[in-house]
mmCIF file with all atom_site columns, C-alpha atoms in Angstrom:
data_model
loop_
_atom_site.group_PDB
_atom_site.id
_atom_site.type_symbol
_atom_site.label_atom_id
_atom_site.label_alt_id
_atom_site.label_comp_id
_atom_site.label_asym_id
_atom_site.label_entity_id
_atom_site.label_seq_id
_atom_site.pdbx_PDB_ins_code
_atom_site.Cartn_x
_atom_site.Cartn_y
_atom_site.Cartn_z
_atom_site.occupancy
_atom_site.B_iso_or_equiv
_atom_site.pdbx_formal_charge
_atom_site.auth_seq_id
_atom_site.auth_comp_id
_atom_site.auth_asym_id
_atom_site.auth_atom_id
_atom_site.pdbx_PDB_model_num
ATOM 1   C CA . UNK M 1 1   ? 13.235 -103.660 1.622  1.00 95.00 ? 95  UNK M CA 1
ATOM 2   C CA . UNK M 1 2   ? 14.860 -103.659 4.468  1.00 96.00 ? 96  UNK M CA 1
ATOM 3   C CA . UNK M 1 3   ? 13.234 -100.598 6.832  1.00 97.00 ? 97  UNK M CA 1
ATOM 4   C CA . UNK M 1 4   ? 13.382 -99.621  10.899 1.00 98.00 ? 98  UNK M CA 1
ATOM 5   C CA . UNK M 1 5   ? 10.384 -96.839  11.580 1.00 98.00 ? 99  UNK M CA 1
ATOM 6   C CA . UNK M 1 6   ? 10.898 -95.422  15.218 1.00 98.00 ? 100 UNK M CA 1
ATOM 7   C CA . UNK M 1 7   ? 8.043  -94.176  17.713 1.00 98.00 ? 101 UNK M CA 1
ATOM 8   C CA . UNK M 1 8   ? 7.150  -93.038  20.871 1.00 98.00 ? 102 UNK M CA 1
ATOM 9   C CA . UNK M 1 9   ? 8.244  -89.565  21.255 1.00 97.00 ? 103 UNK M CA 1
ATOM 10  C CA . UNK M 1 10  ? 7.327  -86.466  22.379 1.00 97.00 ? 104 UNK M CA 1
ATOM 11  C CA . UNK M 1 11  ? 7.077  -84.270  24.929 1.00 98.00 ? 105 UNK M CA 1
ATOM 12  C CA . UNK M 1 12  ? 8.046  -84.813  28.495 1.00 98.00 ? 106 UNK M CA 1
ATOM 13  C CA . UNK M 1 13  ? 8.338  -83.389  31.373 1.00 98.00 ? 107 UNK M CA 1
ATOM 14  C CA . UNK M 1 14  ? 11.812 -83.264  33.232 1.00 98.00 ? 108 UNK M CA 1
ATOM 15  C CA . UNK M 1 15  ? 11.813 -86.551  35.644 1.00 98.00 ? 109 UNK M CA 1
ATOM 16  C CA . UNK M 1 16  ? 9.464  -88.015  33.398 1.00 98.00 ? 110 UNK M CA 1
ATOM 17  C CA . UNK M 1 17  ? 9.289  -91.724  31.099 1.00 98.00 ? 111 UNK M CA 1
ATOM 18  C CA . UNK M 1 18  ? 8.834  -92.475  27.803 1.00 98.00 ? 112 UNK M CA 1
ATOM 19  C CA . UNK M 1 19  ? 9.079  -95.552  25.840 1.00 98.00 ? 113 UNK M CA 1
ATOM 20  C CA . UNK M 1 20  ? 10.821 -95.756  21.813 1.00 98.00 ? 114 UNK M CA 1
ATOM 21  C CA . UNK M 1 21  ? 10.082 -98.351  19.844 1.00 98.00 ? 115 UNK M CA 1
ATOM 22  C CA . UNK M 1 22  ? 11.596 -99.688  16.497 1.00 98.00 ? 116 UNK M CA 1
ATOM 23  C CA . UNK M 1 23  ? 10.083 -101.462 13.981 1.00 98.00 ? 117 UNK M CA 1
ATOM 24  C CA . UNK M 1 24  ? 12.055 -103.479 12.068 1.00 98.00 ? 118 UNK M CA 1
ATOM 25  C CA . UNK M 1 25  ? 11.295 -105.465 8.668  1.00 98.00 ? 119 UNK M CA 1
ATOM 26  C CA . UNK M 1 26  ? 13.078 -106.902 5.704  1.00 97.00 ? 120 UNK M CA 1
ATOM 27  C CA . UNK M 1 27  ? 15.563 -108.631 7.465  1.00 97.00 ? 121 UNK M CA 1
ATOM 28  C CA . UNK M 1 28  ? 16.048 -111.819 10.607 1.00 97.00 ? 122 UNK M CA 1
ATOM 29  C CA . UNK M 1 29  ? 15.834 -109.262 12.981 1.00 98.00 ? 123 UNK M CA 1
ATOM 30  C CA . UNK M 1 30  ? 16.599 -111.600 15.544 1.00 97.00 ? 124 UNK M CA 1
ATOM 31  C CA . UNK M 1 31  ? 20.318 -112.628 14.043 1.00 96.00 ? 125 UNK M CA 1
ATOM 32  C CA . UNK M 1 32  ? 21.646 -108.383 14.367 1.00 96.00 ? 126 UNK M CA 1
ATOM 33  C CA . UNK M 1 33  ? 22.331 -106.498 17.481 1.00 97.00 ? 127 UNK M CA 1
ATOM 34  C CA . UNK M 1 34  ? 20.624 -103.192 17.250 1.00 98.00 ? 128 UNK M CA 1
ATOM 35  C CA . UNK M 1 35  ? 21.867 -100.195 18.632 1.00 98.00 ? 129 UNK M CA 1
ATOM 36  C CA . UNK M 1 36  ? 19.880 -96.393  19.473 1.00 98.00 ? 130 UNK M CA 1
ATOM 37  C CA . UNK M 1 37  ? 21.821 -93.479  18.562 1.00 98.00 ? 131 UNK M CA 1
ATOM 38  C CA . UNK M 1 38  ? 20.790 -89.837  19.423 1.00 98.00 ? 132 UNK M CA 1
ATOM 39  C CA . UNK M 1 39  ? 21.292 -87.036  18.036 1.00 98.00 ? 133 UNK M CA 1
ATOM 40  C CA . UNK M 1 40  ? 20.535 -83.374  20.212 1.00 98.00 ? 134 UNK M CA 1
ATOM 41  C CA . UNK M 1 41  ? 19.404 -80.655  18.051 1.00 96.00 ? 135 UNK M CA 1
ATOM 42  C CA . UNK M 1 42  ? 21.799 -79.045  15.988 1.00 95.00 ? 136 UNK M CA 1
ATOM 43  C CA . UNK M 1 43  ? 24.937 -81.330  17.518 1.00 96.00 ? 137 UNK M CA 1
ATOM 44  C CA . UNK M 1 44  ? 27.008 -84.205  16.372 1.00 96.00 ? 138 UNK M CA 1
ATOM 45  C CA . UNK M 1 45  ? 26.235 -88.381  16.601 1.00 97.00 ? 139 UNK M CA 1
ATOM 46  C CA . UNK M 1 46  ? 25.859 -90.196  20.550 1.00 97.00 ? 140 UNK M CA 1
ATOM 47  C CA . UNK M 1 47  ? 25.950 -93.737  20.683 1.00 96.00 ? 141 UNK M CA 1
ATOM 48  C CA . UNK M 1 48  ? 23.332 -94.690  23.594 1.00 97.00 ? 142 UNK M CA 1
ATOM 49  C CA . UNK M 1 49  ? 22.650 -98.202  24.088 1.00 97.00 ? 143 UNK M CA 1
ATOM 50  C CA . UNK M 1 50  ? 22.795 -101.861 22.107 1.00 97.00 ? 144 UNK M CA 1
ATOM 51  C CA . UNK M 1 51  ? 22.046 -104.868 22.511 1.00 98.00 ? 145 UNK M CA 1
ATOM 52  C CA . UNK M 1 52  ? 22.618 -108.462 21.250 1.00 97.00 ? 146 UNK M CA 1
ATOM 53  C CA . UNK M 1 53  ? 20.396 -110.716 19.305 1.00 96.00 ? 147 UNK M CA 1
ATOM 54  C CA . UNK M 1 54  ? 19.388 -112.898 22.159 1.00 97.00 ? 148 UNK M CA 1
ATOM 55  C CA . UNK M 1 55  ? 19.040 -110.317 24.583 1.00 97.00 ? 149 UNK M CA 1
ATOM 56  C CA . UNK M 1 56  ? 21.537 -111.805 26.600 1.00 97.00 ? 150 UNK M CA 1
ATOM 57  C CA . UNK M 1 57  ? 23.809 -108.138 26.525 1.00 97.00 ? 151 UNK M CA 1
ATOM 58  C CA . UNK M 1 58  ? 23.077 -105.037 27.080 1.00 97.00 ? 152 UNK M CA 1
ATOM 59  C CA . UNK M 1 59  ? 25.355 -101.833 26.481 1.00 95.00 ? 153 UNK M CA 1
ATOM 60  C CA . UNK M 1 60  ? 25.135 -98.506  27.828 1.00 97.00 ? 154 UNK M CA 1
ATOM 61  C CA . UNK M 1 61  ? 26.659 -94.872  27.066 1.00 95.00 ? 155 UNK M CA 1
ATOM 62  C CA . UNK M 1 62  ? 27.579 -93.556  31.102 1.00 95.00 ? 156 UNK M CA 1
ATOM 63  C CA . UNK M 1 63  ? 25.103 -90.710  30.214 1.00 97.00 ? 157 UNK M CA 1
ATOM 64  C CA . UNK M 1 64  ? 22.063 -92.711  30.350 1.00 98.00 ? 158 UNK M CA 1
ATOM 65  C CA . UNK M 1 65  ? 23.312 -95.481  32.572 1.00 97.00 ? 159 UNK M CA 1
ATOM 66  C CA . UNK M 1 66  ? 20.627 -96.717  35.298 1.00 98.00 ? 160 UNK M CA 1
ATOM 67  C CA . UNK M 1 67  ? 18.047 -94.502  33.553 1.00 98.00 ? 161 UNK M CA 1
ATOM 68  C CA . UNK M 1 68  ? 17.470 -95.864  30.202 1.00 98.00 ? 162 UNK M CA 1
ATOM 69  C CA . UNK M 1 69  ? 17.130 -99.998  29.411 1.00 98.00 ? 163 UNK M CA 1
ATOM 70  C CA . UNK M 1 70  ? 16.906 -101.411 25.827 1.00 98.00 ? 164 UNK M CA 1
ATOM 71  C CA . UNK M 1 71  ? 15.183 -104.761 25.301 1.00 98.00 ? 165 UNK M CA 1
ATOM 72  C CA . UNK M 1 72  ? 13.770 -106.390 22.048 1.00 98.00 ? 166 UNK M CA 1
ATOM 73  C CA . UNK M 1 73  ? 10.926 -108.730 21.057 1.00 98.00 ? 167 UNK M CA 1
ATOM 74  C CA . UNK M 1 74  ? 12.054 -110.860 18.723 1.00 98.00 ? 168 UNK M CA 1
ATOM 75  C CA . UNK M 1 75  ? 8.899  -112.232 17.400 1.00 98.00 ? 169 UNK M CA 1
ATOM 76  C CA . UNK M 1 76  ? 7.763  -109.382 17.025 1.00 98.00 ? 170 UNK M CA 1
ATOM 77  C CA . UNK M 1 77  ? 10.650 -107.844 15.658 1.00 98.00 ? 171 UNK M CA 1
ATOM 78  C CA . UNK M 1 78  ? 10.608 -104.890 17.533 1.00 98.00 ? 172 UNK M CA 1
ATOM 79  C CA . UNK M 1 79  ? 13.262 -102.601 19.778 1.00 98.00 ? 173 UNK M CA 1
ATOM 80  C CA . UNK M 1 80  ? 12.741 -100.927 22.658 1.00 98.00 ? 174 UNK M CA 1
ATOM 81  C CA . UNK M 1 81  ? 14.071 -98.136  24.600 1.00 98.00 ? 175 UNK M CA 1
ATOM 82  C CA . UNK M 1 82  ? 12.374 -97.365  28.383 1.00 98.00 ? 176 UNK M CA 1
ATOM 83  C CA . UNK M 1 83  ? 13.515 -93.793  29.322 1.00 98.00 ? 177 UNK M CA 1
ATOM 84  C CA . UNK M 1 84  ? 13.140 -92.916  32.757 1.00 98.00 ? 178 UNK M CA 1
ATOM 85  C CA . UNK M 1 85  ? 14.520 -89.807  34.990 1.00 98.00 ? 179 UNK M CA 1
ATOM 86  C CA . UNK M 1 86  ? 14.443 -87.345  31.661 1.00 98.00 ? 180 UNK M CA 1
ATOM 87  C CA . UNK M 1 87  ? 16.372 -84.966  31.925 1.00 98.00 ? 181 UNK M CA 1
ATOM 88  C CA . UNK M 1 88  ? 16.965 -81.772  29.342 1.00 98.00 ? 182 UNK M CA 1
ATOM 89  C CA . UNK M 1 89  ? 20.193 -82.964  28.196 1.00 98.00 ? 183 UNK M CA 1
ATOM 90  C CA . UNK M 1 90  ? 18.490 -86.400  26.546 1.00 98.00 ? 184 UNK M CA 1
ATOM 91  C CA . UNK M 1 91  ? 16.645 -83.710  24.436 1.00 98.00 ? 185 UNK M CA 1
ATOM 92  C CA . UNK M 1 92  ? 17.589 -85.379  20.517 1.00 98.00 ? 186 UNK M CA 1
ATOM 93  C CA . UNK M 1 93  ? 16.323 -87.008  17.672 1.00 98.00 ? 187 UNK M CA 1
ATOM 94  C CA . UNK M 1 94  ? 16.881 -90.715  18.314 1.00 98.00 ? 188 UNK M CA 1
ATOM 95  C CA . UNK M 1 95  ? 17.842 -93.223  15.576 1.00 98.00 ? 189 UNK M CA 1
ATOM 96  C CA . UNK M 1 96  ? 17.473 -97.170  16.100 1.00 98.00 ? 190 UNK M CA 1
ATOM 97  C CA . UNK M 1 97  ? 19.982 -98.593  14.229 1.00 98.00 ? 191 UNK M CA 1
ATOM 98  C CA . UNK M 1 98  ? 21.295 -102.565 13.289 1.00 98.00 ? 192 UNK M CA 1
ATOM 99  C CA . UNK M 1 99  ? 24.744 -103.361 13.482 1.00 96.00 ? 193 UNK M CA 1
ATOM 100 C CA . UNK M 1 100 ? 26.382 -105.658 11.017 1.00 94.00 ? 194 UNK M CA 1
ATOM 101 C CA . UNK M 1 101 ? 30.094 -107.357 11.232 1.00 92.00 ? 195 UNK M CA 1
ATOM 102 C CA . UNK M 1 102 ? 31.912 -106.643 8.116  1.00 89.00 ? 196 UNK M CA 1
ATOM 103 C CA . UNK M 1 103 ? 34.325 -108.768 6.573  1.00 83.00 ? 197 UNK M CA 1
ATOM 104 C CA . UNK M 1 104 ? 33.153 -110.600 9.895  1.00 81.00 ? 198 UNK M CA 1
ATOM 105 C CA . UNK M 1 105 ? 34.652 -108.749 12.473 1.00 84.00 ? 199 UNK M CA 1
ATOM 106 C CA . UNK M 1 106 ? 34.217 -104.907 11.739 1.00 92.00 ? 200 UNK M CA 1
ATOM 107 C CA . UNK M 1 107 ? 31.131 -103.715 13.136 1.00 94.00 ? 201 UNK M CA 1
ATOM 108 C CA . UNK M 1 108 ? 29.259 -101.109 11.174 1.00 96.00 ? 202 UNK M CA 1
ATOM 109 C CA . UNK M 1 109 ? 25.676 -99.396  11.185 1.00 97.00 ? 203 UNK M CA 1
ATOM 110 C CA . UNK M 1 110 ? 24.354 -100.335 8.111  1.00 95.00 ? 204 UNK M CA 1
ATOM 111 C CA . UNK M 1 111 ? 20.441 -99.544  8.333  1.00 97.00 ? 205 UNK M CA 1
ATOM 112 C CA . UNK M 1 112 ? 19.036 -96.553  9.840  1.00 98.00 ? 206 UNK M CA 1
ATOM 113 C CA . UNK M 1 113 ? 15.507 -95.258  10.955 1.00 98.00 ? 207 UNK M CA 1
ATOM 114 C CA . UNK M 1 114 ? 14.433 -91.895  9.905  1.00 97.00 ? 208 UNK M CA 1
ATOM 115 C CA . UNK M 1 115 ? 14.962 -91.285  13.705 1.00 98.00 ? 209 UNK M CA 1
ATOM 116 C CA . UNK M 1 116 ? 12.028 -89.730  16.378 1.00 98.00 ? 210 UNK M CA 1
ATOM 117 C CA . UNK M 1 117 ? 12.385 -86.535  18.740 1.00 98.00 ? 211 UNK M CA 1
ATOM 118 C CA . UNK M 1 118 ? 12.428 -86.652  22.318 1.00 98.00 ? 212 UNK M CA 1
ATOM 119 C CA . UNK M 1 119 ? 11.897 -83.340  23.858 1.00 98.00 ? 213 UNK M CA 1
ATOM 120 C CA . UNK M 1 120 ? 12.217 -82.490  27.842 1.00 98.00 ? 214 UNK M CA 1
ATOM 121 C CA . UNK M 1 121 ? 10.854 -79.795  28.625 1.00 97.00 ? 215 UNK M CA 1
ATOM 122 C CA . UNK M 1 122 ? 8.858  -78.539  31.533 1.00 95.00 ? 216 UNK M CA 1
ATOM 123 C CA . UNK F 2 1   ? 35.769 -94.538  26.427 1.00 88.00 ? 192 UNK F CA 1
ATOM 124 C CA . UNK F 2 2   ? 37.661 -93.879  23.290 1.00 95.00 ? 193 UNK F CA 1
ATOM 125 C CA . UNK F 2 3   ? 37.135 -90.562  22.642 1.00 96.00 ? 194 UNK F CA 1
ATOM 126 C CA . UNK F 2 4   ? 37.213 -89.643  18.571 1.00 98.00 ? 195 UNK F CA 1
ATOM 127 C CA . UNK F 2 5   ? 38.281 -86.121  17.842 1.00 98.00 ? 196 UNK F CA 1
ATOM 128 C CA . UNK F 2 6   ? 37.982 -84.433  14.116 1.00 98.00 ? 197 UNK F CA 1
ATOM 129 C CA . UNK F 2 7   ? 39.439 -81.589  11.979 1.00 98.00 ? 198 UNK F CA 1
ATOM 130 C CA . UNK F 2 8   ? 38.796 -79.385  10.721 1.00 98.00 ? 199 UNK F CA 1
ATOM 131 C CA . UNK F 2 9   ? 35.118 -78.839  12.824 1.00 97.00 ? 200 UNK F CA 1
ATOM 132 C CA . UNK F 2 10  ? 33.717 -76.980  9.068  1.00 97.00 ? 201 UNK F CA 1
ATOM 133 C CA . UNK F 2 11  ? 35.040 -76.251  5.709  1.00 97.00 ? 202 UNK F CA 1
ATOM 134 C CA . UNK F 2 12  ? 34.069 -74.628  2.865  1.00 96.00 ? 203 UNK F CA 1
ATOM 135 C CA . UNK F 2 13  ? 34.817 -75.869  -0.501 1.00 96.00 ? 204 UNK F CA 1
ATOM 136 C CA . UNK F 2 14  ? 33.758 -75.923  -4.192 1.00 95.00 ? 205 UNK F CA 1
ATOM 137 C CA . UNK F 2 15  ? 32.728 -78.100  -6.485 1.00 95.00 ? 206 UNK F CA 1
ATOM 138 C CA . UNK F 2 16  ? 35.218 -80.128  -8.083 1.00 96.00 ? 207 UNK F CA 1
ATOM 139 C CA . UNK F 2 17  ? 37.836 -79.497  -5.099 1.00 96.00 ? 208 UNK F CA 1
ATOM 140 C CA . UNK F 2 18  ? 39.815 -82.199  -3.331 1.00 97.00 ? 209 UNK F CA 1
ATOM 141 C CA . UNK F 2 19  ? 38.715 -82.024  0.309  1.00 97.00 ? 210 UNK F CA 1
ATOM 142 C CA . UNK F 2 20  ? 40.087 -84.240  3.454  1.00 98.00 ? 211 UNK F CA 1
ATOM 143 C CA . UNK F 2 21  ? 39.070 -84.627  6.696  1.00 98.00 ? 212 UNK F CA 1
ATOM 144 C CA . UNK F 2 22  ? 40.777 -86.244  9.228  1.00 98.00 ? 213 UNK F CA 1
ATOM 145 C CA . UNK F 2 23  ? 40.246 -88.154  12.540 1.00 98.00 ? 214 UNK F CA 1
ATOM 146 C CA . UNK F 2 24  ? 42.118 -89.005  15.611 1.00 98.00 ? 215 UNK F CA 1
ATOM 147 C CA . UNK F 2 25  ? 41.301 -91.861  18.292 1.00 98.00 ? 216 UNK F CA 1
ATOM 148 C CA . UNK F 2 26  ? 42.543 -91.492  22.091 1.00 98.00 ? 217 UNK F CA 1
ATOM 149 C CA . UNK F 2 27  ? 43.939 -94.747  21.874 1.00 97.00 ? 218 UNK F CA 1
ATOM 150 C CA . UNK F 2 28  ? 45.351 -97.187  19.782 1.00 98.00 ? 219 UNK F CA 1
ATOM 151 C CA . UNK F 2 29  ? 41.933 -98.856  17.364 1.00 97.00 ? 220 UNK F CA 1
ATOM 152 C CA . UNK F 2 30  ? 43.851 -100.513 14.803 1.00 97.00 ? 221 UNK F CA 1
ATOM 153 C CA . UNK F 2 31  ? 41.383 -100.359 11.182 1.00 96.00 ? 222 UNK F CA 1
ATOM 154 C CA . UNK F 2 32  ? 38.201 -100.021 13.712 1.00 97.00 ? 223 UNK F CA 1
ATOM 155 C CA . UNK F 2 33  ? 37.002 -97.195  11.958 1.00 97.00 ? 224 UNK F CA 1
ATOM 156 C CA . UNK F 2 34  ? 33.776 -96.644  10.440 1.00 98.00 ? 225 UNK F CA 1
ATOM 157 C CA . UNK F 2 35  ? 33.041 -92.731  8.151  1.00 98.00 ? 226 UNK F CA 1
ATOM 158 C CA . UNK F 2 36  ? 29.615 -91.923  8.018  1.00 98.00 ? 227 UNK F CA 1
ATOM 159 C CA . UNK F 2 37  ? 27.754 -88.791  5.812  1.00 98.00 ? 228 UNK F CA 1
ATOM 160 C CA . UNK F 2 38  ? 24.329 -87.150  7.058  1.00 98.00 ? 229 UNK F CA 1
ATOM 161 C CA . UNK F 2 39  ? 22.546 -84.271  5.358  1.00 97.00 ? 230 UNK F CA 1
ATOM 162 C CA . UNK F 2 40  ? 19.787 -82.569  7.077  1.00 94.00 ? 231 UNK F CA 1
ATOM 163 C CA . UNK F 2 41  ? 17.392 -83.743  8.450  1.00 94.00 ? 232 UNK F CA 1
ATOM 164 C CA . UNK F 2 42  ? 18.535 -87.364  7.475  1.00 97.00 ? 233 UNK F CA 1
ATOM 165 C CA . UNK F 2 43  ? 19.791 -90.683  8.895  1.00 97.00 ? 234 UNK F CA 1
ATOM 166 C CA . UNK F 2 44  ? 23.601 -91.043  8.616  1.00 98.00 ? 235 UNK F CA 1
ATOM 167 C CA . UNK F 2 45  ? 24.374 -93.001  5.612  1.00 97.00 ? 236 UNK F CA 1
ATOM 168 C CA . UNK F 2 46  ? 27.614 -95.311  6.063  1.00 97.00 ? 237 UNK F CA 1
ATOM 169 C CA . UNK F 2 47  ? 30.619 -94.437  3.339  1.00 98.00 ? 238 UNK F CA 1
ATOM 170 C CA . UNK F 2 48  ? 33.752 -96.510  4.171  1.00 97.00 ? 239 UNK F CA 1
ATOM 171 C CA . UNK F 2 49  ? 34.142 -99.154  7.017  1.00 97.00 ? 240 UNK F CA 1
ATOM 172 C CA . UNK F 2 50  ? 37.049 -100.882 8.105  1.00 96.00 ? 241 UNK F CA 1
ATOM 173 C CA . UNK F 2 51  ? 39.113 -97.524  7.978  1.00 97.00 ? 242 UNK F CA 1
ATOM 174 C CA . UNK F 2 52  ? 39.822 -97.482  3.980  1.00 97.00 ? 243 UNK F CA 1
ATOM 175 C CA . UNK F 2 53  ? 36.917 -100.283 2.462  1.00 96.00 ? 244 UNK F CA 1
ATOM 176 C CA . UNK F 2 54  ? 34.007 -98.701  0.716  1.00 97.00 ? 245 UNK F CA 1
ATOM 177 C CA . UNK F 2 55  ? 30.789 -99.466  1.319  1.00 96.00 ? 246 UNK F CA 1
ATOM 178 C CA . UNK F 2 56  ? 28.231 -100.805 -1.292 1.00 94.00 ? 247 UNK F CA 1
ATOM 179 C CA . UNK F 2 57  ? 26.529 -98.029  -3.545 1.00 96.00 ? 248 UNK F CA 1
ATOM 180 C CA . UNK F 2 58  ? 29.149 -95.316  -2.120 1.00 97.00 ? 249 UNK F CA 1
ATOM 181 C CA . UNK F 2 59  ? 30.625 -93.250  -4.934 1.00 97.00 ? 250 UNK F CA 1
ATOM 182 C CA . UNK F 2 60  ? 34.179 -94.498  -5.613 1.00 97.00 ? 251 UNK F CA 1
ATOM 183 C CA . UNK F 2 61  ? 34.997 -90.746  -5.311 1.00 97.00 ? 252 UNK F CA 1
ATOM 184 C CA . UNK F 2 62  ? 35.118 -91.225  -1.444 1.00 98.00 ? 253 UNK F CA 1
ATOM 185 C CA . UNK F 2 63  ? 38.002 -92.884  0.218  1.00 98.00 ? 254 UNK F CA 1
ATOM 186 C CA . UNK F 2 64  ? 39.731 -93.460  3.559  1.00 98.00 ? 255 UNK F CA 1
ATOM 187 C CA . UNK F 2 65  ? 42.785 -94.304  5.006  1.00 98.00 ? 256 UNK F CA 1
ATOM 188 C CA . UNK F 2 66  ? 45.042 -94.932  7.876  1.00 98.00 ? 257 UNK F CA 1
ATOM 189 C CA . UNK F 2 67  ? 45.250 -97.624  11.386 1.00 97.00 ? 258 UNK F CA 1
ATOM 190 C CA . UNK F 2 68  ? 46.125 -97.004  14.775 1.00 97.00 ? 259 UNK F CA 1
ATOM 191 C CA . UNK F 2 69  ? 45.051 -93.656  15.963 1.00 98.00 ? 260 UNK F CA 1
ATOM 192 C CA . UNK F 2 70  ? 45.532 -91.544  12.490 1.00 98.00 ? 261 UNK F CA 1
ATOM 193 C CA . UNK F 2 71  ? 42.692 -91.415  9.841  1.00 98.00 ? 262 UNK F CA 1
ATOM 194 C CA . UNK F 2 72  ? 41.678 -89.626  6.726  1.00 98.00 ? 263 UNK F CA 1
ATOM 195 C CA . UNK F 2 73  ? 38.481 -89.221  4.577  1.00 98.00 ? 264 UNK F CA 1
ATOM 196 C CA . UNK F 2 74  ? 38.883 -88.142  1.296  1.00 98.00 ? 265 UNK F CA 1
ATOM 197 C CA . UNK F 2 75  ? 36.514 -86.802  -1.515 1.00 98.00 ? 266 UNK F CA 1
ATOM 198 C CA . UNK F 2 76  ? 38.487 -86.612  -4.852 1.00 97.00 ? 267 UNK F CA 1
ATOM 199 C CA . UNK F 2 77  ? 36.220 -84.054  -6.761 1.00 96.00 ? 268 UNK F CA 1
ATOM 200 C CA . UNK F 2 78  ? 33.747 -82.975  -4.126 1.00 96.00 ? 269 UNK F CA 1
ATOM 201 C CA . UNK F 2 79  ? 29.984 -82.938  -6.395 1.00 96.00 ? 270 UNK F CA 1
ATOM 202 C CA . UNK F 2 80  ? 27.104 -81.063  -5.070 1.00 94.00 ? 271 UNK F CA 1
ATOM 203 C CA . UNK F 2 81  ? 25.561 -84.014  -3.656 1.00 95.00 ? 272 UNK F CA 1
ATOM 204 C CA . UNK F 2 82  ? 28.978 -84.030  -1.073 1.00 96.00 ? 273 UNK F CA 1
ATOM 205 C CA . UNK F 2 83  ? 27.466 -81.099  1.112  1.00 93.00 ? 274 UNK F CA 1
ATOM 206 C CA . UNK F 2 84  ? 26.827 -82.993  4.243  1.00 97.00 ? 275 UNK F CA 1
ATOM 207 C CA . UNK F 2 85  ? 28.274 -83.192  7.574  1.00 98.00 ? 276 UNK F CA 1
ATOM 208 C CA . UNK F 2 86  ? 30.601 -86.024  8.069  1.00 98.00 ? 277 UNK F CA 1
ATOM 209 C CA . UNK F 2 87  ? 31.512 -88.047  11.063 1.00 98.00 ? 278 UNK F CA 1
ATOM 210 C CA . UNK F 2 88  ? 33.961 -90.824  11.836 1.00 98.00 ? 279 UNK F CA 1
ATOM 211 C CA . UNK F 2 89  ? 32.948 -93.726  14.874 1.00 98.00 ? 280 UNK F CA 1
ATOM 212 C CA . UNK F 2 90  ? 35.316 -96.006  16.386 1.00 97.00 ? 281 UNK F CA 1
ATOM 213 C CA . UNK F 2 91  ? 34.106 -99.770  16.541 1.00 96.00 ? 282 UNK F CA 1
ATOM 214 C CA . UNK F 2 92  ? 36.859 -101.603 18.200 1.00 96.00 ? 283 UNK F CA 1
ATOM 215 C CA . UNK F 2 93  ? 34.861 -101.678 21.706 1.00 93.00 ? 284 UNK F CA 1
ATOM 216 C CA . UNK F 2 94  ? 31.219 -102.340 21.926 1.00 90.00 ? 285 UNK F CA 1
ATOM 217 C CA . UNK F 2 95  ? 30.560 -98.646  23.177 1.00 91.00 ? 286 UNK F CA 1
ATOM 218 C CA . UNK F 2 96  ? 31.012 -97.549  19.048 1.00 94.00 ? 287 UNK F CA 1
ATOM 219 C CA . UNK F 2 97  ? 31.646 -93.407  19.755 1.00 95.00 ? 288 UNK F CA 1
ATOM 220 C CA . UNK F 2 98  ? 31.310 -91.300  17.513 1.00 97.00 ? 289 UNK F CA 1
ATOM 221 C CA . UNK F 2 99  ? 33.659 -87.949  16.615 1.00 98.00 ? 290 UNK F CA 1
ATOM 222 C CA . UNK F 2 100 ? 32.027 -84.420  16.790 1.00 98.00 ? 291 UNK F CA 1
ATOM 223 C CA . UNK F 2 101 ? 31.620 -84.119  12.812 1.00 98.00 ? 292 UNK F CA 1
ATOM 224 C CA . UNK F 2 102 ? 32.789 -82.310  9.969  1.00 98.00 ? 293 UNK F CA 1
ATOM 225 C CA . UNK F 2 103 ? 30.474 -80.095  8.141  1.00 98.00 ? 294 UNK F CA 1
ATOM 226 C CA . UNK F 2 104 ? 31.303 -79.850  4.627  1.00 98.00 ? 295 UNK F CA 1
ATOM 227 C CA . UNK F 2 105 ? 29.518 -76.666  2.617  1.00 94.00 ? 296 UNK F CA 1
ATOM 228 C CA . UNK F 2 106 ? 29.244 -74.878  -0.673 1.00 86.00 ? 297 UNK F CA 1
ATOM 229 C CA . UNK F 2 107 ? 32.006 -71.919  -0.701 1.00 85.00 ? 298 UNK F CA 1
#
């Protein structure tokens, strides 16, 4: 079964750091772009970051650029999001998602994890 | 960055109703438009990709149309399990922005 399982969320003070993990199973992890999407309480979805299968390319939303770092460990089938200098507005459920090109070039997020909650508060 | 807008932000409908949600991109995105459904406490689920292609396993009462900057998601006959929030997403650029969502609830 194709599955993504996030972990590492929790309560952190403003200015603090947290590292999220996303364990993948049921597919060839290294073949796919992986992404992080977040959702603040009661709000919509916000794309956060993406990383190519080889880790050669990484992408960030302006809201997290310079503070968050995406990485992956292909032998361990695990995706990471290192979050530094956290702010109250980073409070959200963080989802990892697998990106796949439908029809060769229409990218979609076809598999999502269940999400992990990050709360930034003093 | 490409900005996505949706209308309405919420709607109330009855089982059996035909429901239409619109999505607009701030620039031409051709057919690089996806639709997701999200129920409370759950991860989003892909419904439509490439503006009008039905994802495997999604019910045929869902359909999508449009190209360029204007898109629609239609539910031909609303079912109880369709009460949820719907998001459009552009995949024209690497920064794949989402619309703000449309919540569909029971009238």
